[in-house]
């Protein structure tokens, strides 16, 4: 196991994509439209097409003069995501898309339709610098941070396909967004917060989603967790804990050598106190590695040390083995025992249903096979 510490904070802007409508604030949109020689009110029309109508083809912008349309589209809506491959499963209600970015980087997003909601799982970085050994993305290192618009475009694409009835189950809307695709969202802080603001701004300035439906998942970058708590954005925080003790977590989540179990759980607890939002603790179950009964007991203890007022929910995730990995998912009886021990100690716990297994749904697997 290498112990080199991953690069944590924002990489330089080298290799960044062209500016896009979804990178800008409403005021900036008016400014750029005017400085391109158009009337300021065009900005609102353009926003309505993009965020409300989900229309990026200028031919559909019939309330704008024909000669203006192409001009605006070329200037402000460059194609940032180019589809490479699409895979479906679960009766076509799970759709995974592999995208190529302008510089050739590959990222992926997954749409998951359930009876009562539609969740988009989005990437926030091309690659990832966190080097978790069980994760496909972690093996390739970080290529670069994604821009706000590259993140937003993943959601807009899913929303468009849903609204046009292209996804099994008829027309629908995206209700939830989870930052659980490729990348460590809090290591690309500003663009991720920018994307959350675009998703939650009321239409037509943004997609008009509820912040409560958005989950930011992190390995536990403590200073950024505190910063997130102060944003006044009631997003759900998920902490990828995966081990209740430092000895094992140092191996499974290498950044633990910088911020340990006690520090990351404290930061999660502070987040819950500050936002009144229940924090989700993600815990992958890996056979004979972190699924022992004593670790379930220790996990319960670590949670309850911060109180029993319902600040936390443990989400157990059966490992989705990556190609060549020596690890596999837990035995059923060990999983059941792990759940039983948490429940017996009053810790709310669920086992995540594993959507998209047969399409390599786990973080980074589709991009990894493409390479
Ligand atoms: N970097 C962030 C978000 C991306 S990963 C984070 O670590 O939280 C989203 C979730 O998928 C994390 O909980 C991560 O640990 C988990 N994950 C990664 N690889 C997996 C695999 N092979 N099987 C199951 N879950 C995996």
Short mmCIF file of C-alpha atoms and ligand atoms in Angstrom, two decimals:
data_model
loop_
_atom_site.label_atom_id
_atom_site.label_comp_id
_atom_site.label_asym_id
_atom_site.label_seq_id
_atom_site.Cartn_x
_atom_site.Cartn_y
_atom_site.Cartn_z
CA UNK A 1 0.00 0.00 0.00
CA UNK A 2 1.53 3.31 -1.04
CA UNK A 3 1.23 6.07 1.51
CA UNK A 4 1.73 9.05 -0.78
CA UNK A 5 -0.83 11.65 0.13
CA UNK A 6 -3.19 12.62 -2.64
CA UNK A 7 -3.39 16.19 -3.85
CA UNK A 8 -6.38 17.64 -2.10
CA UNK A 9 -7.30 21.08 -3.26
CA UNK A 10 -8.18 22.56 -6.60
CA UNK A 11 -5.84 21.84 -9.48
CA UNK A 12 -4.85 24.72 -11.79
CA UNK A 13 -7.32 25.76 -14.45
CA UNK A 14 -5.19 24.35 -17.23
CA UNK A 15 -7.21 22.22 -19.65
CA UNK A 16 -10.52 23.74 -18.60
CA UNK A 17 -13.39 23.64 -21.09
CA UNK A 18 -14.84 26.68 -22.88
CA UNK A 19 -17.20 28.88 -20.91
CA UNK A 20 -20.82 27.77 -20.96
CA UNK A 21 -24.16 29.33 -20.01
CA UNK A 22 -24.32 27.05 -16.95
CA UNK A 23 -21.06 28.54 -15.61
CA UNK A 24 -22.55 32.01 -15.28
CA UNK A 25 -24.70 33.86 -12.76
CA UNK A 26 -27.87 35.58 -14.03
CA UNK A 27 -26.09 38.97 -13.88
CA UNK A 28 -23.10 37.62 -15.81
CA UNK A 29 -25.44 36.18 -18.43
CA UNK A 30 -26.95 39.60 -19.11
CA UNK A 31 -23.48 41.12 -19.29
CA UNK A 32 -22.04 38.61 -21.75
CA UNK A 33 -25.13 38.75 -23.95
CA UNK A 34 -24.90 42.54 -24.10
CA UNK A 35 -21.17 42.57 -24.73
CA UNK A 36 -21.77 40.13 -27.60
CA UNK A 37 -24.00 42.82 -29.11
CA UNK A 38 -27.42 41.42 -28.19
CA UNK A 39 -30.25 42.83 -26.12
CA UNK A 40 -30.04 41.99 -22.40
CA UNK A 41 -33.49 40.34 -22.33
CA UNK A 42 -32.15 37.61 -24.62
CA UNK A 43 -30.41 36.24 -21.51
CA UNK A 44 -33.71 35.40 -19.90
CA UNK A 45 -34.99 33.79 -23.08
CA UNK A 46 -31.86 31.70 -23.34
CA UNK A 47 -32.11 30.63 -19.69
CA UNK A 48 -35.73 29.62 -20.18
CA UNK A 49 -34.74 27.45 -23.15
CA UNK A 50 -31.82 25.87 -21.35
CA UNK A 51 -33.12 25.33 -17.79
CA UNK A 52 -36.89 25.12 -18.33
CA UNK A 53 -37.29 23.76 -21.82
CA UNK A 54 -33.99 21.83 -21.70
CA UNK A 55 -33.52 22.93 -25.33
CA UNK A 56 -29.95 23.39 -26.53
CA UNK A 57 -30.67 23.07 -30.24
CA UNK A 58 -30.99 26.65 -31.52
CA UNK A 59 -33.48 25.47 -34.15
CA UNK A 60 -35.94 25.05 -31.29
CA UNK A 61 -35.54 28.63 -30.02
CA UNK A 62 -38.41 29.84 -32.16
CA UNK A 63 -39.04 33.00 -30.12
CA UNK A 64 -35.62 34.33 -31.18
CA UNK A 65 -34.79 35.72 -34.62
CA UNK A 66 -33.07 33.05 -36.70
CA UNK A 67 -29.81 35.00 -37.17
CA UNK A 68 -29.47 35.57 -33.41
CA UNK A 69 -29.95 31.91 -32.48
CA UNK A 70 -26.78 30.46 -33.96
CA UNK A 71 -24.74 33.33 -32.68
CA UNK A 72 -25.90 32.82 -29.11
CA UNK A 73 -25.62 29.04 -29.29
CA UNK A 74 -22.06 29.21 -30.62
CA UNK A 75 -21.02 31.75 -28.04
CA UNK A 76 -22.61 30.30 -24.93
CA UNK A 77 -23.60 26.69 -25.40
CA UNK A 78 -20.55 24.80 -26.64
CA UNK A 79 -21.02 21.04 -26.52
CA UNK A 80 -19.12 20.02 -23.39
CA UNK A 81 -20.16 16.38 -23.12
CA UNK A 82 -19.86 14.01 -26.06
CA UNK A 83 -21.53 10.64 -25.57
CA UNK A 84 -19.22 7.67 -26.15
CA UNK A 85 -21.30 4.80 -24.90
CA UNK A 86 -24.55 4.12 -23.15
CA UNK A 87 -25.50 1.02 -21.18
CA UNK A 88 -28.80 0.11 -19.63
CA UNK A 89 -30.11 -2.41 -17.15
CA UNK A 90 -32.92 -2.94 -14.62
CA UNK A 91 -35.48 -3.00 -17.47
CA UNK A 92 -33.89 0.13 -18.91
CA UNK A 93 -34.62 2.17 -15.79
CA UNK A 94 -30.87 2.45 -15.07
CA UNK A 95 -28.93 4.24 -17.78
CA UNK A 96 -25.21 4.79 -17.59
CA UNK A 97 -23.51 7.18 -19.99
CA UNK A 98 -19.81 7.46 -20.69
CA UNK A 99 -18.84 10.96 -21.83
CA UNK A 100 -15.76 12.33 -23.52
CA UNK A 101 -14.86 15.89 -22.50
CA UNK A 102 -13.30 18.47 -24.83
CA UNK A 103 -9.77 17.39 -23.90
CA UNK A 104 -10.48 13.67 -24.28
CA UNK A 105 -11.02 12.97 -20.55
CA UNK A 106 -13.65 10.32 -19.86
CA UNK A 107 -16.31 10.67 -17.18
CA UNK A 108 -19.57 8.91 -16.52
CA UNK A 109 -23.02 9.58 -15.13
CA UNK A 110 -25.85 7.25 -14.18
CA UNK A 111 -29.60 7.83 -14.22
CA UNK A 112 -31.57 5.61 -11.84
CA UNK A 113 -35.34 5.60 -12.00
CA UNK A 114 -37.28 4.31 -9.00
CA UNK A 115 -41.07 4.22 -8.58
CA UNK A 116 -41.05 7.45 -6.55
CA UNK A 117 -37.94 9.33 -7.71
CA UNK A 118 -35.22 9.70 -10.30
CA UNK A 119 -31.64 10.02 -9.11
CA UNK A 120 -28.79 11.27 -11.28
CA UNK A 121 -25.34 10.18 -10.13
CA UNK A 122 -22.81 12.68 -11.48
CA UNK A 123 -19.03 13.00 -11.78
CA UNK A 124 -17.21 16.04 -10.41
CA UNK A 125 -13.66 15.27 -11.56
CA UNK A 126 -12.10 13.37 -14.44
CA UNK A 127 -10.36 10.69 -12.40
CA UNK A 128 -9.74 11.09 -8.70
CA UNK A 129 -6.71 11.76 -6.52
CA UNK A 130 -7.93 9.95 -3.41
CA UNK A 131 -6.53 6.52 -4.37
CA UNK A 132 -9.01 4.33 -2.47
CA UNK A 133 -7.88 0.79 -3.38
CA UNK A 134 -11.38 -0.70 -3.87
CA UNK A 135 -12.50 2.05 -6.28
CA UNK A 136 -11.96 1.84 -10.05
CA UNK A 137 -11.57 5.62 -10.42
CA UNK A 138 -9.01 5.75 -7.62
CA UNK A 139 -6.63 3.53 -9.55
CA UNK A 140 -6.07 5.97 -12.41
CA UNK A 141 -5.31 9.14 -10.47
CA UNK A 142 -6.70 12.61 -11.10
CA UNK A 143 -6.81 13.98 -14.65
CA UNK A 144 -8.52 17.28 -13.90
CA UNK A 145 -11.33 19.05 -12.16
CA UNK A 146 -14.59 19.45 -14.01
CA UNK A 147 -16.18 22.85 -14.52
CA UNK A 148 -19.54 23.86 -13.10
CA UNK A 149 -21.19 23.54 -16.52
CA UNK A 150 -19.68 20.10 -17.16
CA UNK A 151 -21.31 18.95 -13.93
CA UNK A 152 -24.64 20.67 -14.62
CA UNK A 153 -24.76 19.31 -18.18
CA UNK A 154 -24.86 15.74 -16.86
CA UNK A 155 -28.07 16.56 -14.99
CA UNK A 156 -29.55 18.57 -17.85
CA UNK A 157 -28.97 15.65 -20.22
CA UNK A 158 -30.81 13.25 -17.89
CA UNK A 159 -33.59 15.79 -17.32
CA UNK A 160 -34.00 16.30 -21.07
CA UNK A 161 -34.22 12.61 -21.84
CA UNK A 162 -36.73 12.12 -19.05
CA UNK A 163 -38.89 15.04 -20.07
CA UNK A 164 -38.98 13.76 -23.64
CA UNK A 165 -40.10 10.32 -22.52
CA UNK A 166 -36.88 8.64 -23.69
CA UNK A 167 -36.44 6.72 -20.43
CA UNK A 168 -38.55 3.65 -19.65
CA UNK A 169 -41.55 4.61 -17.50
CA UNK A 170 -42.73 7.65 -19.45
CA UNK A 171 -41.99 11.36 -19.06
CA UNK A 172 -40.52 12.39 -15.72
CA UNK A 173 -38.18 14.72 -13.86
CA UNK A 174 -34.90 14.44 -12.01
CA UNK A 175 -35.69 14.64 -8.30
CA UNK A 176 -32.29 13.77 -6.80
CA UNK A 177 -28.65 14.35 -7.64
CA UNK A 178 -25.84 12.49 -5.92
CA UNK A 179 -22.16 13.42 -6.30
CA UNK A 180 -21.15 9.78 -6.27
CA UNK A 181 -19.78 9.41 -9.77
CA UNK A 182 -16.11 9.92 -10.52
CA UNK A 183 -14.09 12.27 -8.37
CA UNK A 184 -13.95 13.75 -4.90
CA UNK A 185 -16.44 16.65 -4.98
CA UNK A 186 -14.95 18.53 -2.05
CA UNK A 187 -11.53 18.52 -3.75
CA UNK A 188 -13.19 20.52 -6.56
CA UNK A 189 -15.08 22.72 -4.17
CA UNK A 190 -15.94 25.91 -6.06
CA UNK A 191 -17.22 24.31 -9.28
CA UNK A 192 -19.24 21.80 -7.25
CA UNK A 193 -20.88 24.51 -5.13
CA UNK A 194 -21.46 26.46 -8.35
CA UNK A 195 -23.20 23.42 -9.83
CA UNK A 196 -25.36 22.99 -6.73
CA UNK A 197 -26.39 26.65 -7.05
CA UNK A 198 -27.30 26.18 -10.74
CA UNK A 199 -29.34 23.08 -9.89
CA UNK A 200 -31.21 24.79 -7.06
CA UNK A 201 -31.75 28.29 -8.48
CA UNK A 202 -35.44 28.81 -9.30
CA UNK A 203 -36.34 28.50 -12.98
CA UNK A 204 -35.57 30.02 -15.38
CA UNK A 205 -32.22 30.97 -13.78
CA UNK A 206 -31.53 27.37 -12.75
CA UNK A 207 -33.11 23.92 -12.68
CA UNK A 208 -35.26 24.71 -9.62
CA UNK A 209 -34.39 21.53 -7.71
CA UNK A 210 -34.59 21.21 -3.94
CA UNK A 211 -31.22 21.24 -2.16
CA UNK A 212 -32.58 18.50 0.05
CA UNK A 213 -32.58 16.20 -2.93
CA UNK A 214 -28.85 16.74 -3.50
CA UNK A 215 -26.19 14.61 -1.80
CA UNK A 216 -22.51 15.53 -1.71
CA UNK A 217 -20.39 12.48 -0.90
CA UNK A 218 -16.87 12.87 0.47
CA UNK A 219 -13.91 10.87 1.72
CA UNK A 220 -13.79 13.41 4.55
CA UNK A 221 -11.90 16.60 3.67
CA UNK A 222 -12.53 18.18 7.05
CA UNK A 223 -11.91 21.89 6.28
CA UNK A 224 -14.19 21.64 3.24
CA UNK A 225 -16.88 19.88 5.26
CA UNK A 226 -16.89 22.84 7.65
CA UNK A 227 -17.00 25.24 4.73
CA UNK A 228 -19.94 23.35 3.21
CA UNK A 229 -21.81 23.63 6.51
CA UNK A 230 -21.48 27.42 6.29
CA UNK A 231 -22.84 27.75 2.72
CA UNK A 232 -26.46 27.89 3.81
CA UNK A 233 -27.27 25.20 1.26
CA UNK A 234 -29.18 22.39 2.93
CA UNK A 235 -27.63 19.61 0.85
CA UNK A 236 -27.27 16.15 2.31
CA UNK A 237 -23.73 15.20 3.27
CA UNK A 238 -22.53 11.63 2.85
CA UNK A 239 -19.27 10.58 4.47
CA UNK A 240 -17.49 7.55 2.99
CA UNK A 241 -16.23 6.04 6.22
CA UNK A 242 -15.78 2.33 5.33
CA UNK A 243 -13.96 1.53 8.59
CA UNK A 244 -14.50 2.59 12.22
CA UNK A 245 -10.82 2.35 13.16
CA UNK A 246 -7.79 4.25 11.84
CA UNK A 247 -5.67 1.18 11.23
CA UNK A 248 -8.03 -0.17 8.57
CA UNK A 249 -9.27 3.21 7.30
CA UNK A 250 -5.69 4.32 6.61
CA UNK A 251 -5.62 1.51 4.07
CA UNK A 252 -9.15 1.77 2.60
CA UNK A 253 -9.33 5.58 2.44
CA UNK A 254 -5.72 6.81 2.32
CA UNK A 255 -6.59 10.45 3.10
CA UNK A 256 -7.40 9.12 6.58
CA UNK A 257 -3.72 9.60 7.39
CA UNK A 258 -4.42 13.35 7.18
CA UNK A 259 -7.90 13.48 8.78
CA UNK A 260 -8.62 10.44 10.90
CA UNK A 261 -11.86 8.68 11.87
CA UNK A 262 -12.46 10.85 14.92
CA UNK A 263 -11.88 14.05 12.97
CA UNK A 264 -14.07 13.15 9.99
CA UNK A 265 -16.91 11.83 12.13
CA UNK A 266 -16.73 14.98 14.24
CA UNK A 267 -16.92 17.11 11.10
CA UNK A 268 -19.96 15.11 9.93
CA UNK A 269 -21.58 15.56 13.33
CA UNK A 270 -20.90 19.31 13.24
CA UNK A 271 -22.47 19.38 9.77
CA UNK A 272 -25.60 17.72 11.13
CA UNK A 273 -25.78 20.16 14.04
CA UNK A 274 -25.26 23.22 11.83
CA UNK A 275 -27.67 22.24 9.04
CA UNK A 276 -30.18 20.07 10.94
CA UNK A 277 -29.71 17.61 8.09
CA UNK A 278 -29.16 13.97 8.85
CA UNK A 279 -25.74 12.86 7.65
CA UNK A 280 -25.30 9.64 5.77
CA UNK A 281 -22.36 7.39 6.65
CA UNK A 282 -21.36 5.24 3.68
CA UNK A 283 -19.85 1.88 4.57
CA UNK A 284 -18.90 -0.57 1.83
CA UNK A 285 -19.02 -4.17 3.02
CA UNK A 286 -15.88 -6.04 1.92
CA UNK A 287 -15.66 -9.73 2.77
CA UNK A 288 -13.42 -10.42 5.77
CA UNK A 289 -11.86 -6.95 5.52
CA UNK A 290 -14.26 -4.56 7.28
CA UNK A 291 -17.39 -6.68 7.86
CA UNK A 292 -16.51 -8.38 11.16
CA UNK A 293 -18.93 -8.25 14.09
CA UNK A 294 -16.44 -6.33 16.24
CA UNK A 295 -16.25 -3.60 13.58
CA UNK A 296 -20.05 -3.30 13.56
CA UNK A 297 -19.93 -2.82 17.33
CA UNK A 298 -17.13 -0.29 17.04
CA UNK A 299 -18.97 1.58 14.28
CA UNK A 300 -22.06 1.82 16.50
CA UNK A 301 -19.90 3.14 19.32
CA UNK A 302 -18.25 5.76 17.11
CA UNK A 303 -21.70 6.97 16.00
CA UNK A 304 -23.29 6.99 19.44
CA UNK A 305 -20.39 8.83 21.04
CA UNK A 306 -21.81 11.90 19.24
CA UNK A 307 -25.27 11.39 20.66
CA UNK A 308 -28.42 9.48 19.89
CA UNK A 309 -30.56 12.28 18.50
CA UNK A 310 -30.88 10.88 15.00
CA UNK A 311 -28.09 12.88 13.41
CA UNK A 312 -26.85 9.96 11.37
CA UNK A 313 -27.91 7.14 9.11
CA UNK A 314 -25.59 4.31 8.10
CA UNK A 315 -25.79 3.19 4.50
CA UNK A 316 -24.18 -0.20 3.91
CA UNK A 317 -23.05 -0.82 0.32
CA UNK A 318 -22.12 -4.31 -0.89
CA UNK A 319 -18.73 -3.98 -2.60
CA UNK A 320 -18.93 -3.96 -6.37
CA UNK A 321 -15.61 -5.65 -7.15
CA UNK A 322 -13.38 -3.86 -9.64
CA UNK A 323 -11.57 -5.90 -12.28
CA UNK A 324 -8.48 -7.57 -10.87
CA UNK A 325 -9.41 -6.76 -7.28
CA UNK A 326 -8.67 -9.36 -4.63
CA UNK A 327 -11.68 -8.18 -2.62
CA UNK A 328 -15.28 -9.22 -2.91
CA UNK A 329 -18.65 -8.47 -1.33
CA UNK A 330 -19.52 -9.79 2.12
CA UNK A 331 -21.29 -13.08 2.72
CA UNK A 332 -25.00 -12.68 3.23
CA UNK A 333 -24.85 -13.89 6.84
CA UNK A 334 -22.06 -11.43 7.71
CA UNK A 335 -24.02 -8.59 6.13
CA UNK A 336 -27.11 -9.59 8.13
CA UNK A 337 -25.12 -9.79 11.35
CA UNK A 338 -23.55 -6.36 10.68
CA UNK A 339 -27.02 -4.84 10.24
CA UNK A 340 -28.37 -6.63 13.30
CA UNK A 341 -25.59 -5.31 15.52
CA UNK A 342 -26.08 -1.72 14.41
CA UNK A 343 -29.85 -1.99 14.86
CA UNK A 344 -29.46 -3.56 18.28
CA UNK A 345 -27.54 -0.45 19.32
CA UNK A 346 -30.15 1.89 17.92
CA UNK A 347 -28.19 3.09 14.87
CA UNK A 348 -30.46 3.67 11.83
CA UNK A 349 -29.12 1.51 9.00
CA UNK A 350 -30.08 0.38 5.51
CA UNK A 351 -28.37 -1.75 2.89
CA UNK A 352 -28.19 0.08 -0.42
CA UNK A 353 -29.82 -1.66 -3.32
CA UNK A 354 -27.17 -2.19 -5.92
CA UNK A 355 -28.44 -0.67 -9.10
CA UNK A 356 -26.45 -1.13 -12.23
CA UNK A 357 -24.22 -4.00 -11.11
CA UNK A 358 -24.27 -5.72 -14.46
CA UNK A 359 -23.29 -2.50 -16.23
CA UNK A 360 -20.28 -1.89 -13.99
CA UNK A 361 -22.27 0.70 -12.06
CA UNK A 362 -19.61 1.28 -9.42
CA UNK A 363 -17.55 4.41 -9.46
CA UNK A 364 -15.30 4.64 -12.50
CA UNK A 365 -15.82 1.16 -13.86
CA UNK A 366 -17.17 2.15 -17.26
CA UNK A 367 -14.41 4.65 -17.91
CA UNK A 368 -11.87 2.07 -16.76
CA UNK A 369 -13.02 -0.54 -19.29
CA UNK A 370 -12.95 2.03 -22.09
CA UNK A 371 -9.27 2.73 -21.45
N1 LIG B 1 -15.19 10.64 -3.68
C1 LIG B 1 -16.49 10.64 -3.10
C2 LIG B 1 -17.62 10.43 -4.08
C3 LIG B 1 -17.44 9.42 -5.19
S1 LIG B 1 -17.52 7.71 -4.78
C4 LIG B 1 -16.55 9.62 -1.97
O1 LIG B 1 -15.62 8.84 -1.84
O2 LIG B 1 -17.50 9.64 -1.21
C5 LIG B 1 -19.18 7.44 -4.22
C6 LIG B 1 -19.31 6.24 -3.30
O3 LIG B 1 -19.06 5.01 -4.03
C7 LIG B 1 -18.30 6.28 -2.15
O4 LIG B 1 -18.93 5.94 -0.92
C8 LIG B 1 -17.33 5.21 -2.58
O5 LIG B 1 -16.61 4.71 -1.49
C9 LIG B 1 -18.22 4.19 -3.26
N2 LIG B 1 -17.51 3.21 -4.10
C10 LIG B 1 -16.41 3.39 -4.83
N3 LIG B 1 -16.02 2.23 -5.42
C11 LIG B 1 -16.92 1.29 -5.05
C12 LIG B 1 -17.06 -0.11 -5.32
N4 LIG B 1 -16.18 -0.76 -6.08
N5 LIG B 1 -18.11 -0.77 -4.76
C13 LIG B 1 -19.00 -0.10 -3.98
N6 LIG B 1 -18.93 1.22 -3.70
C14 LIG B 1 -17.88 1.91 -4.21
#
